[in-house]
Amino acid sequence: MDGLSSTPIHNGKANGEITSGDGKLGRSANSTPSKYLSNNVPTRATDTNHSDTITLNNQIKNDTKVSPSDSFLSQNNFDGRSFTNNNSKNGSEISVGELEVKKKRYNADKGYFMIKELLSTERTYTKNLDVINKWFHEEVSKSEEDMPDDVLNGLFNLFDPLNAAHSQFLRDLEQRLATWEGKSTILHKREIQKVGDIILMHFNILPLYVKFLDKHLLVLERLDAAFRKNKKFEQVYRDFELQRVCYLPLSSFIMKPLQKLLHYHSLLKRLIKHYGPDHLDYKDFSLAQKRLEPIVENIPAALKVSENFIQLSELQRDMPSFEGLVQGGREFIRQGSLLKHSKKGFQQRMFFLFSDILVYTNRSTTPTLQFKVNGQMPLRGVMIEESDDKLGTNFSFTIYGGNRTLMVAANSQDEKDKWLKDLYEAVQNARERNDGKTLQYLSLKSCSSSDEVMDQIGEDANANRNKNSQQRSNTTVHVCWHRNTSTSLRDHVRSFENELSGFLLRKFKNSNGWQKLWVVFANFCLFFYKAYMDESPLASLPLLGYTVTVPDEEDDIRKDYVFKLQFKNHVYFFRAESDYTFSRWMEIIGSATKKSNRITSLEEKDNS
């Protein structure tokens, strides 16, 4: 039920497991003229020969060869196999021998893999900028009337210069790392392992980020207002979010520049600590860090405000018939699944805790499977009582509010503790604030579940290439419902502060082979690509509820740098290329999963 599922990538949001789709968006030679900033926005081509499936002709020499039957997708569950595409012409063969040579050559230098992380995340970042500056730009440019031009120009004015600057920075990084790896001889030997100069030069664009930090919330607010008031723009916005290239909510892409600054800051700290003052790059790294510091120190406060606005506006727009969720002073605190006691026994409900109100909902039986509001409790009048065994179930507690009594149970002691902590604090703060606002009923949208159901990989490719047949099936609200868990604003902020991408090897379920995939972590989820240059992910795996550990002896994984992801009986193994890269994936994935003792020790070691 919770394996890597394969519903077509619905906005890149997997239905509980890995969802998978046909994958690619092309670009036509003829661009659609744009009234926003640039006249060279690429368009997506219609490829009548596009295959329904995608092949990765990756074999691991020295391991078991992939058989034709080892297809990545199956009808009912994800078997941990390979993506297949009989028309693929650019598949590559990856041998363990080649990887071992690279590992032995570079693994002694942790700094090499730090710079490789910089390159990998920069590749992903430029693709994320393209989502706004190219693909969304293209969509709104197709509509000649009824677009909020001033709002859109405000958005593109922020992203256009960033896109140009980072495209150049990426080319410089690729050239320098190619030299480091011996693929180029342009630089002298002394310069081969030096990248601080191009980072420092790139940081000349930091004034653009100062402007972005100052303007991004206003852009989000104006886009949200245009979405609610302009039906034509609302439809264009919703349609774009259903395209495979938009694998996250659009608002998440708008926030990516702030995430990039946080990653630069973290990576520079690690590089400075690793190399020390005698290294050729130390001075440039230190100067770059000094330039970055005044901007980064303002991000945490801005991030909390922006993430809160995004959570409220996303919930509001998913159920437009209920107005008033986005209100000044209201804060999103926690959302998640609890069992609510009724005459019929315990039934699953979705709860949403805000700074002034607790809302509980039920999933509708409509095709869209939205959440309908059952009730609300203003927090000023709420009392909470622990009632462990009173209801005949574990992890239960009772919520009193006005003339209502809710007897609920969490999925675990940990979940119960999280809810009680946030409820106690929110109730106390609401009483102290006592703002007396009258609140309206709220409603939230969910999406169809596919914890059990896989992608219909054989669907008509022409009909489904650009759009997803369902909506946002791996958003956190959906995953919380199906994994019986919860997330808080703190969790969202922590997830935002963590970014990672790069190649991993994924073990086939029924053989000893390993498949090379480009993997991106974002929004509590892993997204899988055939290669880093691909426009859209092949599949995704929501991580909420999973644990990440090292393999047990009984797993019989005789390889280095392997980590294990597990939820109930669903187990996946991924292999990194170095000790540093392994530790980073464990740390980042641990930020979105149930942390093991192994992860904690790795983080403590890395921070010591």
Coordinates of C-alpha atoms in Angstrom, one line a residue, residues 309-524:
F309 CA 1.0 32.8 4.1
I310 CA 1.6 30.0 1.6
Q311 CA 0.0 27.4 3.8
L312 CA -3.0 29.5 4.4
S313 CA -3.5 30.6 0.8
E314 CA -3.0 27.1 -0.5
L315 CA -5.6 25.8 1.8
Q316 CA -7.9 28.7 1.0
R317 CA -7.7 28.4 -2.8
D318 CA -8.3 24.7 -2.7
M319 CA -11.8 25.4 -1.4
P320 CA -12.8 28.8 -2.8
S321 CA -16.4 28.6 -1.5
F322 CA -15.2 29.2 2.0
E323 CA -13.7 32.7 2.4
G324 CA -11.7 34.2 5.2
L325 CA -9.0 31.6 5.9
V326 CA -6.2 34.1 5.1
Q327 CA -6.6 36.7 7.8
G328 CA -4.1 39.0 9.4
G329 CA -2.7 37.5 12.6
R330 CA -3.8 34.0 11.8
E331 CA -1.0 31.4 11.9
F332 CA -1.0 27.8 10.6
I333 CA 0.3 25.5 13.3
R334 CA -0.4 21.8 12.5
Q335 CA -2.4 19.6 10.2
G336 CA -2.9 15.9 10.4
S337 CA -5.0 12.8 10.7
L338 CA -6.7 11.8 14.0
L339 CA -9.3 9.2 14.8
K340 CA -12.5 10.8 16.1
H341 CA -14.9 8.9 18.4
S342 CA -18.6 8.8 17.4
K343 CA -21.6 6.5 17.8
K344 CA -20.1 4.4 15.0
G345 CA -16.8 4.1 16.8
F346 CA -13.5 5.7 15.8
Q347 CA -13.5 7.3 12.3
Q348 CA -10.6 9.1 10.6
R349 CA -10.8 12.8 10.4
M350 CA -8.4 15.5 9.2
F351 CA -7.6 18.2 11.8
F352 CA -6.2 21.7 11.2
L353 CA -4.9 23.8 14.0
F354 CA -4.5 27.5 13.6
S355 CA -3.6 30.1 16.1
D356 CA -7.2 31.0 16.8
I357 CA -9.2 28.0 15.8
L358 CA -9.3 24.2 15.5
V359 CA -11.0 22.8 12.4
Y360 CA -11.9 19.2 11.8
T361 CA -12.9 17.8 8.5
N362 CA -13.9 14.6 6.7
R363 CA -13.0 13.5 3.2
S364 CA -15.8 13.8 0.7
T365 CA -16.8 11.0 -1.7
T366 CA -16.8 13.3 -4.7
P367 CA -14.3 12.5 -7.5
T368 CA -12.0 15.3 -6.3
L369 CA -12.1 13.8 -2.8
Q370 CA -12.0 17.1 -1.0
F371 CA -12.2 17.7 2.7
K372 CA -15.5 19.0 4.0
V373 CA -15.6 20.9 7.2
N374 CA -17.4 19.1 10.0
G375 CA -16.9 21.7 12.7
Q376 CA -14.6 24.3 14.3
M377 CA -13.6 25.3 17.8
P378 CA -12.4 28.8 18.7
L379 CA -9.3 28.1 20.8
R380 CA -10.2 30.6 23.6
G381 CA -12.8 28.2 24.9
V382 CA -11.0 25.0 24.4
M383 CA -9.8 22.6 27.2
I384 CA -7.8 19.4 26.7
E385 CA -7.8 16.3 28.8
E386 CA -5.6 13.2 28.4
S387 CA -7.7 10.0 28.4
D388 CA -5.4 7.2 27.5
D389 CA -7.5 4.1 28.2
K390 CA -10.9 5.7 28.7
L391 CA -11.9 5.1 25.1
G392 CA -10.5 1.7 24.7
T393 CA -7.8 2.8 22.4
N394 CA -4.2 4.0 22.8
F395 CA -2.9 7.5 22.4
S396 CA -6.3 9.2 23.0
F397 CA -7.2 12.6 24.4
T398 CA -10.4 14.7 24.7
I399 CA -10.9 18.2 23.4
Y400 CA -13.7 20.3 25.0
G401 CA -14.9 23.5 23.3
G402 CA -18.2 25.3 23.9
N403 CA -21.0 22.7 23.8
R404 CA -18.8 20.1 21.9
T405 CA -16.7 17.3 23.1
L406 CA -14.2 15.6 20.7
M407 CA -12.7 12.3 21.8
V408 CA -9.8 11.6 19.5
A409 CA -6.8 9.2 19.2
A410 CA -3.5 9.7 17.5
N411 CA -1.5 7.0 15.5
S412 CA 1.3 6.9 18.0
Q413 CA 2.6 8.3 21.3
D414 CA 4.8 10.7 19.3
E415 CA 1.9 12.0 17.3
K416 CA -0.2 12.4 20.5
D417 CA 2.6 14.4 22.1
K418 CA 3.0 16.7 19.1
W419 CA -0.7 17.5 19.1
L420 CA -1.0 18.0 22.8
K421 CA 2.1 20.3 22.9
D422 CA 0.8 22.5 20.0
L423 CA -2.8 22.5 21.3
Y424 CA -1.8 23.6 24.8
E425 CA 0.4 26.3 23.5
A426 CA -2.1 27.5 20.9
V427 CA -5.0 27.6 23.5
Q428 CA -2.8 29.5 26.0
N429 CA -1.7 32.1 23.4
A430 CA -5.3 32.5 22.1
R431 CA -6.5 33.3 25.6
E432 CA -3.8 35.8 26.2
R433 CA -4.4 37.4 22.9
N434 CA -8.2 37.4 23.2
D435 CA -8.7 39.3 19.9
G436 CA -12.4 38.3 19.7
K437 CA -12.5 37.8 16.0
T438 CA -15.5 36.0 14.4
L439 CA -14.3 33.2 12.2
Q440 CA -16.0 31.5 9.3
Y441 CA -16.2 27.8 8.6
L442 CA -13.3 26.5 6.5
S443 CA -12.8 23.7 4.1
L444 CA -9.8 22.0 2.6
K445 CA -9.1 20.1 -0.5
S446 CA -7.6 16.7 -0.7
C447 CA -6.7 14.5 -3.6
S448 CA -7.3 10.9 -4.5
S449 CA -5.2 8.4 -2.8
S450 CA -2.9 6.0 -4.5
D451 CA -1.2 4.4 -1.5
E452 CA -2.4 1.2 -3.1
V453 CA -2.9 2.2 -6.8
M454 CA -0.1 2.5 -9.4
D455 CA 0.1 4.7 -12.4
Q456 CA -1.7 3.8 -15.5
I457 CA 1.5 3.8 -17.4
G458 CA -0.1 2.7 -20.6
E459 CA -2.5 5.6 -20.9
D460 CA -2.6 7.6 -24.1
A461 CA 0.6 9.6 -24.2
N462 CA -0.7 12.5 -26.3
A463 CA -3.6 13.1 -24.0
N464 CA -1.5 13.0 -20.8
R465 CA 1.9 14.3 -21.8
N466 CA 1.5 17.8 -20.5
K467 CA -1.2 17.5 -17.8
N468 CA -1.8 15.3 -14.9
S469 CA -5.2 13.5 -14.7
Q470 CA -5.5 14.1 -11.0
Q471 CA -4.4 17.0 -8.7
R472 CA -1.6 17.3 -6.2
S473 CA -1.6 13.8 -5.0
N474 CA 1.5 14.0 -2.9
T475 CA 0.9 17.3 -1.1
T476 CA 1.5 17.0 2.6
V477 CA -2.2 17.2 3.4
H478 CA -2.8 14.1 1.3
V479 CA 0.1 12.2 2.6
C480 CA -0.8 13.1 6.2
W481 CA -4.3 11.6 5.6
H482 CA -3.0 8.3 4.2
R483 CA 0.0 7.9 6.5
N484 CA -2.0 8.9 9.6
T485 CA 0.5 11.5 10.5
S486 CA 0.8 15.3 10.8
T487 CA 3.0 18.2 9.9
S488 CA 3.5 21.6 11.6
L489 CA 4.7 25.0 10.3
R490 CA 8.0 24.2 12.0
D491 CA 8.3 21.0 9.9
H492 CA 7.6 23.0 6.7
V493 CA 10.2 25.6 7.6
R494 CA 12.8 22.9 8.4
S495 CA 12.1 21.1 5.2
F496 CA 12.5 24.4 3.3
E497 CA 15.9 24.9 4.9
N498 CA 17.1 21.6 3.6
E499 CA 17.9 21.1 -0.1
L500 CA 19.8 18.3 -1.9
S501 CA 20.0 16.7 -5.3
G502 CA 22.3 14.4 -7.1
F503 CA 22.7 10.9 -8.6
L504 CA 21.8 7.9 -6.4
L505 CA 21.8 4.2 -7.3
R506 CA 18.5 2.5 -6.4
K507 CA 18.5 -1.3 -5.8
F508 CA 16.1 -3.4 -7.8
K509 CA 13.7 -5.3 -5.7
N510 CA 14.1 -8.7 -7.3
S511 CA 17.7 -8.7 -8.4
N512 CA 21.1 -7.5 -7.3
G513 CA 21.2 -4.7 -9.9
W514 CA 21.3 -1.0 -9.2
Q515 CA 19.7 1.8 -11.3
K516 CA 21.2 5.2 -11.6
L517 CA 18.7 8.0 -11.1
W518 CA 18.9 11.8 -10.6
V519 CA 17.2 12.5 -7.3
V520 CA 15.8 15.8 -5.9
F521 CA 14.6 16.4 -2.3
A522 CA 11.8 18.9 -2.0
N523 CA 8.7 19.4 0.1
F524 CA 9.0 16.2 2.2

